[in-house]
Amino acid sequence: MKFLDDVVVCLTAACAAGSSAFVSAAARTMRKTCLMAGLLAVALALLLGGLGLMIAALFIGLTPYMGMHWVAMIAAAAALVGCGIFVAVAMKMSSGS
């Protein structure tokens, strides 16, 4: 009976270690996935903001206020650069490097 008790204790410890390893890997994967999804959401918001500023710059450029459309285009370019940075970081996170 002593041998069976030792086997049961060993199997219980092995199952607990396997379960802990699985939960740890799942948590790490979910954390990385949520971070990547958040970065892509911010990148999409910046992209849509940049496109909106470009459309606004087009309409502002058609009005008599001649200098304002350049301001909107510079802000749109900054938003698009920010979008590219967030997408690059999200892709780096997804590759696991």
Short mmCIF file of N, CA, C and O in Angstrom, two decimals:
data_model
loop_
_atom_site.label_atom_id
_atom_site.label_comp_id
_atom_site.label_asym_id
_atom_site.label_seq_id
_atom_site.Cartn_x
_atom_site.Cartn_y
_atom_site.Cartn_z
N MET A 1 0.81 -1.19 0.00
CA MET A 1 0.00 0.00 0.00
C MET A 1 0.85 1.25 0.00
O MET A 1 0.43 2.26 -0.55
N LYS A 2 2.01 1.19 0.60
CA LYS A 2 2.89 2.35 0.64
C LYS A 2 3.31 2.76 -0.76
O LYS A 2 3.38 3.95 -1.08
N PHE A 3 3.55 1.75 -1.62
CA PHE A 3 3.97 2.04 -2.99
C PHE A 3 2.87 2.77 -3.75
O PHE A 3 3.13 3.75 -4.47
N LEU A 4 1.62 2.35 -3.61
CA LEU A 4 0.50 3.01 -4.30
C LEU A 4 0.30 4.44 -3.79
O LEU A 4 -0.02 5.34 -4.58
N ASP A 5 0.48 4.64 -2.52
CA ASP A 5 0.38 5.99 -1.99
C ASP A 5 1.45 6.90 -2.59
O ASP A 5 1.18 8.06 -2.94
N ASP A 6 2.66 6.38 -2.73
CA ASP A 6 3.74 7.17 -3.34
C ASP A 6 3.44 7.48 -4.81
O ASP A 6 3.72 8.59 -5.28
N VAL A 7 2.87 6.53 -5.53
CA VAL A 7 2.52 6.73 -6.94
C VAL A 7 1.43 7.79 -7.06
O VAL A 7 1.48 8.67 -7.92
N VAL A 8 0.43 7.72 -6.20
CA VAL A 8 -0.66 8.70 -6.23
C VAL A 8 -0.12 10.10 -5.94
O VAL A 8 -0.49 11.08 -6.61
N VAL A 9 0.76 10.23 -4.97
CA VAL A 9 1.35 11.53 -4.65
C VAL A 9 2.16 12.05 -5.84
O VAL A 9 2.09 13.23 -6.19
N CYS A 10 2.92 11.17 -6.47
CA CYS A 10 3.74 11.56 -7.63
C CYS A 10 2.85 12.00 -8.79
O CYS A 10 3.12 13.02 -9.44
N LEU A 11 1.79 11.27 -9.07
CA LEU A 11 0.86 11.64 -10.15
C LEU A 11 0.14 12.95 -9.85
O LEU A 11 -0.08 13.77 -10.73
N THR A 12 -0.21 13.15 -8.60
CA THR A 12 -0.87 14.40 -8.21
C THR A 12 0.06 15.59 -8.42
O THR A 12 -0.34 16.63 -8.94
N ALA A 13 1.31 15.42 -8.04
CA ALA A 13 2.29 16.50 -8.24
C ALA A 13 2.53 16.76 -9.72
O ALA A 13 2.64 17.91 -10.15
N ALA A 14 2.58 15.70 -10.53
CA ALA A 14 2.79 15.87 -11.97
C ALA A 14 1.60 16.59 -12.61
O ALA A 14 1.77 17.46 -13.46
N CYS A 15 0.39 16.24 -12.21
CA CYS A 15 -0.80 16.90 -12.74
C CYS A 15 -0.84 18.37 -12.33
O CYS A 15 -1.20 19.24 -13.13
N ALA A 16 -0.48 18.66 -11.09
CA ALA A 16 -0.46 20.05 -10.64
C ALA A 16 0.59 20.87 -11.40
O ALA A 16 0.33 22.01 -11.79
N ALA A 17 1.75 20.29 -11.65
CA ALA A 17 2.80 20.99 -12.40
C ALA A 17 2.37 21.22 -13.83
O ALA A 17 2.57 22.31 -14.39
N GLY A 18 1.75 20.22 -14.44
CA GLY A 18 1.26 20.38 -15.82
C GLY A 18 0.17 21.42 -15.92
O GLY A 18 0.14 22.23 -16.85
N SER A 19 -0.72 21.43 -14.96
CA SER A 19 -1.79 22.41 -14.94
C SER A 19 -1.25 23.82 -14.76
O SER A 19 -1.68 24.76 -15.44
N SER A 20 -0.29 23.98 -13.87
CA SER A 20 0.32 25.29 -13.66
C SER A 20 1.04 25.78 -14.90
O SER A 20 0.96 26.96 -15.27
N ALA A 21 1.74 24.89 -15.59
CA ALA A 21 2.45 25.26 -16.81
C ALA A 21 1.46 25.68 -17.89
O ALA A 21 1.68 26.66 -18.62
N PHE A 22 0.35 24.97 -18.02
CA PHE A 22 -0.66 25.30 -19.02
C PHE A 22 -1.31 26.65 -18.72
O PHE A 22 -1.46 27.49 -19.62
N VAL A 23 -1.65 26.89 -17.47
CA VAL A 23 -2.27 28.16 -17.10
C VAL A 23 -1.30 29.32 -17.32
O VAL A 23 -1.68 30.39 -17.81
N SER A 24 -0.03 29.11 -17.00
CA SER A 24 0.97 30.15 -17.21
C SER A 24 1.14 30.47 -18.69
O SER A 24 1.20 31.64 -19.08
N ALA A 25 1.19 29.45 -19.53
CA ALA A 25 1.33 29.67 -20.97
C ALA A 25 0.09 30.35 -21.54
O ALA A 25 0.20 31.25 -22.38
N ALA A 26 -1.08 29.96 -21.08
CA ALA A 26 -2.32 30.58 -21.56
C ALA A 26 -2.40 32.04 -21.14
O ALA A 26 -2.79 32.91 -21.93
N ALA A 27 -1.99 32.35 -19.92
CA ALA A 27 -2.01 33.73 -19.45
C ALA A 27 -1.02 34.59 -20.23
O ALA A 27 -1.32 35.72 -20.61
N ARG A 28 0.15 34.06 -20.51
CA ARG A 28 1.15 34.79 -21.27
C ARG A 28 0.66 35.06 -22.70
O ARG A 28 0.80 36.16 -23.23
N THR A 29 0.03 34.06 -23.30
CA THR A 29 -0.50 34.22 -24.65
C THR A 29 -1.63 35.23 -24.68
O THR A 29 -1.69 36.08 -25.58
N MET A 30 -2.52 35.18 -23.71
CA MET A 30 -3.63 36.14 -23.66
C MET A 30 -3.13 37.55 -23.42
O MET A 30 -3.65 38.50 -24.00
N ARG A 31 -2.14 37.72 -22.57
CA ARG A 31 -1.58 39.05 -22.30
C ARG A 31 -0.98 39.63 -23.58
O ARG A 31 -1.22 40.78 -23.93
N LYS A 32 -0.23 38.80 -24.32
CA LYS A 32 0.38 39.26 -25.56
C LYS A 32 -0.69 39.57 -26.61
O LYS A 32 -0.60 40.58 -27.32
N THR A 33 -1.71 38.74 -26.68
CA THR A 33 -2.78 38.96 -27.66
C THR A 33 -3.57 40.22 -27.34
O THR A 33 -3.87 41.02 -28.24
N CYS A 34 -3.88 40.44 -26.08
CA CYS A 34 -4.62 41.65 -25.70
C CYS A 34 -3.78 42.91 -25.93
O CYS A 34 -4.32 43.93 -26.39
N LEU A 35 -2.49 42.84 -25.66
CA LEU A 35 -1.62 43.99 -25.91
C LEU A 35 -1.55 44.29 -27.40
O LEU A 35 -1.65 45.44 -27.81
N MET A 36 -1.41 43.25 -28.22
CA MET A 36 -1.36 43.45 -29.66
C MET A 36 -2.67 44.02 -30.18
O MET A 36 -2.69 44.93 -31.01
N ALA A 37 -3.80 43.52 -29.69
CA ALA A 37 -5.10 44.03 -30.12
C ALA A 37 -5.28 45.49 -29.71
O ALA A 37 -5.81 46.30 -30.48
N GLY A 38 -4.82 45.84 -28.52
CA GLY A 38 -4.90 47.23 -28.08
C GLY A 38 -4.05 48.15 -28.94
O GLY A 38 -4.48 49.25 -29.31
N LEU A 39 -2.84 47.71 -29.26
CA LEU A 39 -1.97 48.52 -30.11
C LEU A 39 -2.57 48.70 -31.50
O LEU A 39 -2.51 49.78 -32.09
N LEU A 40 -3.16 47.64 -32.04
CA LEU A 40 -3.79 47.76 -33.36
C LEU A 40 -5.03 48.65 -33.31
O LEU A 40 -5.31 49.36 -34.28
N ALA A 41 -5.75 48.64 -32.20
CA ALA A 41 -6.91 49.54 -32.07
C ALA A 41 -6.47 51.00 -32.04
O ALA A 41 -7.09 51.86 -32.69
N VAL A 42 -5.39 51.28 -31.32
CA VAL A 42 -4.86 52.65 -31.29
C VAL A 42 -4.37 53.05 -32.68
O VAL A 42 -4.59 54.17 -33.14
N ALA A 43 -3.70 52.11 -33.37
CA ALA A 43 -3.22 52.40 -34.72
C ALA A 43 -4.39 52.69 -35.66
O ALA A 43 -4.31 53.60 -36.50
N LEU A 44 -5.47 51.94 -35.53
CA LEU A 44 -6.64 52.18 -36.38
C LEU A 44 -7.26 53.54 -36.08
O LEU A 44 -7.66 54.26 -37.00
N ALA A 45 -7.30 53.91 -34.80
CA ALA A 45 -7.84 55.23 -34.45
C ALA A 45 -6.98 56.34 -35.03
O ALA A 45 -7.49 57.33 -35.56
N LEU A 46 -5.65 56.19 -34.96
CA LEU A 46 -4.77 57.19 -35.55
C LEU A 46 -4.91 57.23 -37.07
O LEU A 46 -4.87 58.31 -37.67
N LEU A 47 -5.08 56.07 -37.68
CA LEU A 47 -5.25 56.03 -39.13
C LEU A 47 -6.53 56.74 -39.55
O LEU A 47 -6.53 57.56 -40.48
N LEU A 48 -7.61 56.46 -38.87
CA LEU A 48 -8.88 57.12 -39.19
C LEU A 48 -8.80 58.62 -38.91
O LEU A 48 -9.35 59.43 -39.66
N GLY A 49 -8.12 59.01 -37.83
CA GLY A 49 -7.93 60.42 -37.54
C GLY A 49 -7.12 61.12 -38.62
O GLY A 49 -7.43 62.24 -39.04
N GLY A 50 -6.06 60.46 -39.08
CA GLY A 50 -5.24 61.03 -40.15
C GLY A 50 -6.01 61.18 -41.44
O GLY A 50 -5.90 62.20 -42.13
N LEU A 51 -6.83 60.18 -41.76
CA LEU A 51 -7.64 60.28 -42.98
C LEU A 51 -8.68 61.39 -42.85
O LEU A 51 -8.93 62.13 -43.81
N GLY A 52 -9.25 61.53 -41.67
CA GLY A 52 -10.21 62.62 -41.45
C GLY A 52 -9.56 63.98 -41.57
O GLY A 52 -10.13 64.92 -42.15
N LEU A 53 -8.34 64.11 -41.05
CA LEU A 53 -7.62 65.38 -41.18
C LEU A 53 -7.26 65.67 -42.64
O LEU A 53 -7.27 66.83 -43.06
N MET A 54 -6.96 64.64 -43.40
CA MET A 54 -6.67 64.87 -44.82
C MET A 54 -7.90 65.35 -45.57
O MET A 54 -7.82 66.23 -46.42
N ILE A 55 -9.04 64.77 -45.25
CA ILE A 55 -10.29 65.23 -45.88
C ILE A 55 -10.61 66.64 -45.44
O ILE A 55 -11.00 67.49 -46.26
N ALA A 56 -10.38 66.94 -44.16
CA ALA A 56 -10.60 68.31 -43.68
C ALA A 56 -9.65 69.28 -44.37
O ALA A 56 -10.04 70.40 -44.73
N ALA A 57 -8.40 68.86 -44.58
CA ALA A 57 -7.43 69.73 -45.25
C ALA A 57 -7.86 70.02 -46.68
O ALA A 57 -7.65 71.12 -47.19
N LEU A 58 -8.47 69.04 -47.32
CA LEU A 58 -8.97 69.26 -48.69
C LEU A 58 -10.05 70.33 -48.70
O LEU A 58 -10.00 71.26 -49.52
N PHE A 59 -11.00 70.25 -47.78
CA PHE A 59 -12.07 71.24 -47.75
C PHE A 59 -11.57 72.60 -47.25
O PHE A 59 -12.03 73.64 -47.71
N ILE A 60 -10.62 72.60 -46.30
CA ILE A 60 -10.05 73.86 -45.83
C ILE A 60 -9.26 74.53 -46.96
O ILE A 60 -9.28 75.75 -47.12
N GLY A 61 -8.55 73.72 -47.76
CA GLY A 61 -7.77 74.27 -48.86
C GLY A 61 -8.63 74.91 -49.93
O GLY A 61 -8.17 75.76 -50.68
N LEU A 62 -9.88 74.52 -50.01
CA LEU A 62 -10.78 75.10 -51.01
C LEU A 62 -11.40 76.41 -50.54
O LEU A 62 -12.08 77.07 -51.31
N THR A 63 -11.17 76.76 -49.28
CA THR A 63 -11.72 78.01 -48.75
C THR A 63 -10.66 79.10 -48.80
O THR A 63 -9.48 78.81 -49.04
N PRO A 64 -11.02 80.33 -48.54
CA PRO A 64 -10.05 81.43 -48.64
C PRO A 64 -8.93 81.43 -47.59
O PRO A 64 -7.96 82.14 -47.74
N TYR A 65 -9.03 80.64 -46.52
CA TYR A 65 -8.00 80.61 -45.48
C TYR A 65 -6.83 79.75 -46.00
O TYR A 65 -6.84 78.53 -45.84
N MET A 66 -5.85 80.36 -46.60
CA MET A 66 -4.86 79.61 -47.37
C MET A 66 -3.83 78.86 -46.53
O MET A 66 -3.27 77.89 -46.99
N GLY A 67 -3.56 79.24 -45.30
CA GLY A 67 -2.51 78.58 -44.54
C GLY A 67 -2.99 77.41 -43.70
O GLY A 67 -2.19 76.57 -43.29
N MET A 68 -4.27 77.32 -43.44
CA MET A 68 -4.77 76.33 -42.49
C MET A 68 -4.70 74.90 -43.03
O MET A 68 -4.57 73.96 -42.26
N HIS A 69 -4.78 74.70 -44.33
CA HIS A 69 -4.78 73.32 -44.83
C HIS A 69 -3.41 72.66 -44.63
O HIS A 69 -3.32 71.46 -44.49
N TRP A 70 -2.33 73.45 -44.59
CA TRP A 70 -1.01 72.87 -44.31
C TRP A 70 -0.92 72.38 -42.88
O TRP A 70 -0.30 71.35 -42.61
N VAL A 71 -1.53 73.10 -41.98
CA VAL A 71 -1.54 72.67 -40.58
C VAL A 71 -2.26 71.33 -40.45
O VAL A 71 -1.80 70.40 -39.77
N ALA A 72 -3.40 71.21 -41.13
CA ALA A 72 -4.15 69.95 -41.07
C ALA A 72 -3.38 68.81 -41.73
O ALA A 72 -3.40 67.68 -41.25
N MET A 73 -2.66 69.10 -42.80
CA MET A 73 -1.89 68.04 -43.46
C MET A 73 -0.70 67.60 -42.60
O MET A 73 -0.37 66.42 -42.56
N ILE A 74 -0.06 68.53 -41.90
CA ILE A 74 1.04 68.16 -41.01
C ILE A 74 0.52 67.31 -39.85
O ILE A 74 1.13 66.31 -39.47
N ALA A 75 -0.64 67.67 -39.30
CA ALA A 75 -1.24 66.87 -38.23
C ALA A 75 -1.63 65.48 -38.75
O ALA A 75 -1.46 64.47 -38.05
N ALA A 76 -2.14 65.42 -39.98
CA ALA A 76 -2.50 64.12 -40.57
C ALA A 76 -1.26 63.26 -40.76
O ALA A 76 -1.28 62.05 -40.49
N ALA A 77 -0.17 63.86 -41.21
CA ALA A 77 1.07 63.11 -41.39
C ALA A 77 1.59 62.58 -40.05
O ALA A 77 2.05 61.44 -39.97
N ALA A 78 1.49 63.41 -39.02
CA ALA A 78 1.92 62.96 -37.70
C ALA A 78 1.05 61.80 -37.21
O ALA A 78 1.57 60.83 -36.62
N ALA A 79 -0.25 61.86 -37.46
CA ALA A 79 -1.14 60.76 -37.07
C ALA A 79 -0.81 59.49 -37.84
O ALA A 79 -0.83 58.38 -37.28
N LEU A 80 -0.49 59.62 -39.11
CA LEU A 80 -0.14 58.43 -39.91
C LEU A 80 1.20 57.84 -39.48
O LEU A 80 1.37 56.62 -39.47
N VAL A 81 2.15 58.68 -39.11
CA VAL A 81 3.43 58.16 -38.59
C VAL A 81 3.20 57.43 -37.27
O VAL A 81 3.75 56.35 -37.04
N GLY A 82 2.37 58.01 -36.41
CA GLY A 82 2.03 57.32 -35.15
C GLY A 82 1.35 56.00 -35.40
O GLY A 82 1.63 55.00 -34.72
N CYS A 83 0.47 55.96 -36.38
CA CYS A 83 -0.21 54.72 -36.75
C CYS A 83 0.81 53.67 -37.19
O CYS A 83 0.75 52.51 -36.78
N GLY A 84 1.78 54.08 -38.01
CA GLY A 84 2.81 53.15 -38.46
C GLY A 84 3.65 52.62 -37.32
O GLY A 84 4.01 51.44 -37.29
N ILE A 85 3.95 53.48 -36.35
CA ILE A 85 4.74 53.04 -35.19
C ILE A 85 3.96 52.02 -34.38
O ILE A 85 4.51 50.98 -33.99
N PHE A 86 2.67 52.29 -34.13
CA PHE A 86 1.87 51.34 -33.36
C PHE A 86 1.70 50.01 -34.09
O PHE A 86 1.74 48.94 -33.48
N VAL A 87 1.52 50.05 -35.42
CA VAL A 87 1.40 48.80 -36.18
C VAL A 87 2.72 48.03 -36.13
O VAL A 87 2.72 46.80 -35.98
N ALA A 88 3.85 48.73 -36.26
CA ALA A 88 5.15 48.05 -36.20
C ALA A 88 5.36 47.39 -34.84
O ALA A 88 5.83 46.25 -34.76
N VAL A 89 5.00 48.08 -33.76
CA VAL A 89 5.17 47.50 -32.42
C VAL A 89 4.23 46.30 -32.25
O VAL A 89 4.61 45.26 -31.70
N ALA A 90 2.99 46.42 -32.77
CA ALA A 90 2.06 45.30 -32.65
C ALA A 90 2.54 44.09 -33.45
O ALA A 90 2.43 42.95 -32.98
N MET A 91 3.09 44.30 -34.62
CA MET A 91 3.61 43.18 -35.41
C MET A 91 4.84 42.55 -34.74
O MET A 91 5.03 41.34 -34.78
N LYS A 92 5.66 43.39 -34.11
CA LYS A 92 6.81 42.85 -33.38
C LYS A 92 6.34 42.01 -32.20
O LYS A 92 6.92 40.97 -31.90
N MET A 93 5.27 42.47 -31.52
CA MET A 93 4.72 41.70 -30.40
C MET A 93 4.13 40.38 -30.87
O MET A 93 4.23 39.36 -30.18
N SER A 94 3.49 40.37 -32.04
CA SER A 94 2.85 39.15 -32.51
C SER A 94 3.86 38.11 -32.97
O SER A 94 3.59 36.93 -32.91
N SER A 95 5.03 38.56 -33.43
CA SER A 95 6.03 37.61 -33.89
C SER A 95 6.76 36.95 -32.73
O SER A 95 7.42 35.94 -32.89
N GLY A 96 6.67 37.54 -31.55
CA GLY A 96 7.27 36.94 -30.36
C GLY A 96 8.73 37.31 -30.15
O GLY A 96 9.38 36.81 -29.27
N SER A 97 9.26 38.19 -30.97
CA SER A 97 10.67 38.59 -30.81
C SER A 97 10.82 39.67 -29.80
O SER A 97 9.97 40.44 -29.54
#
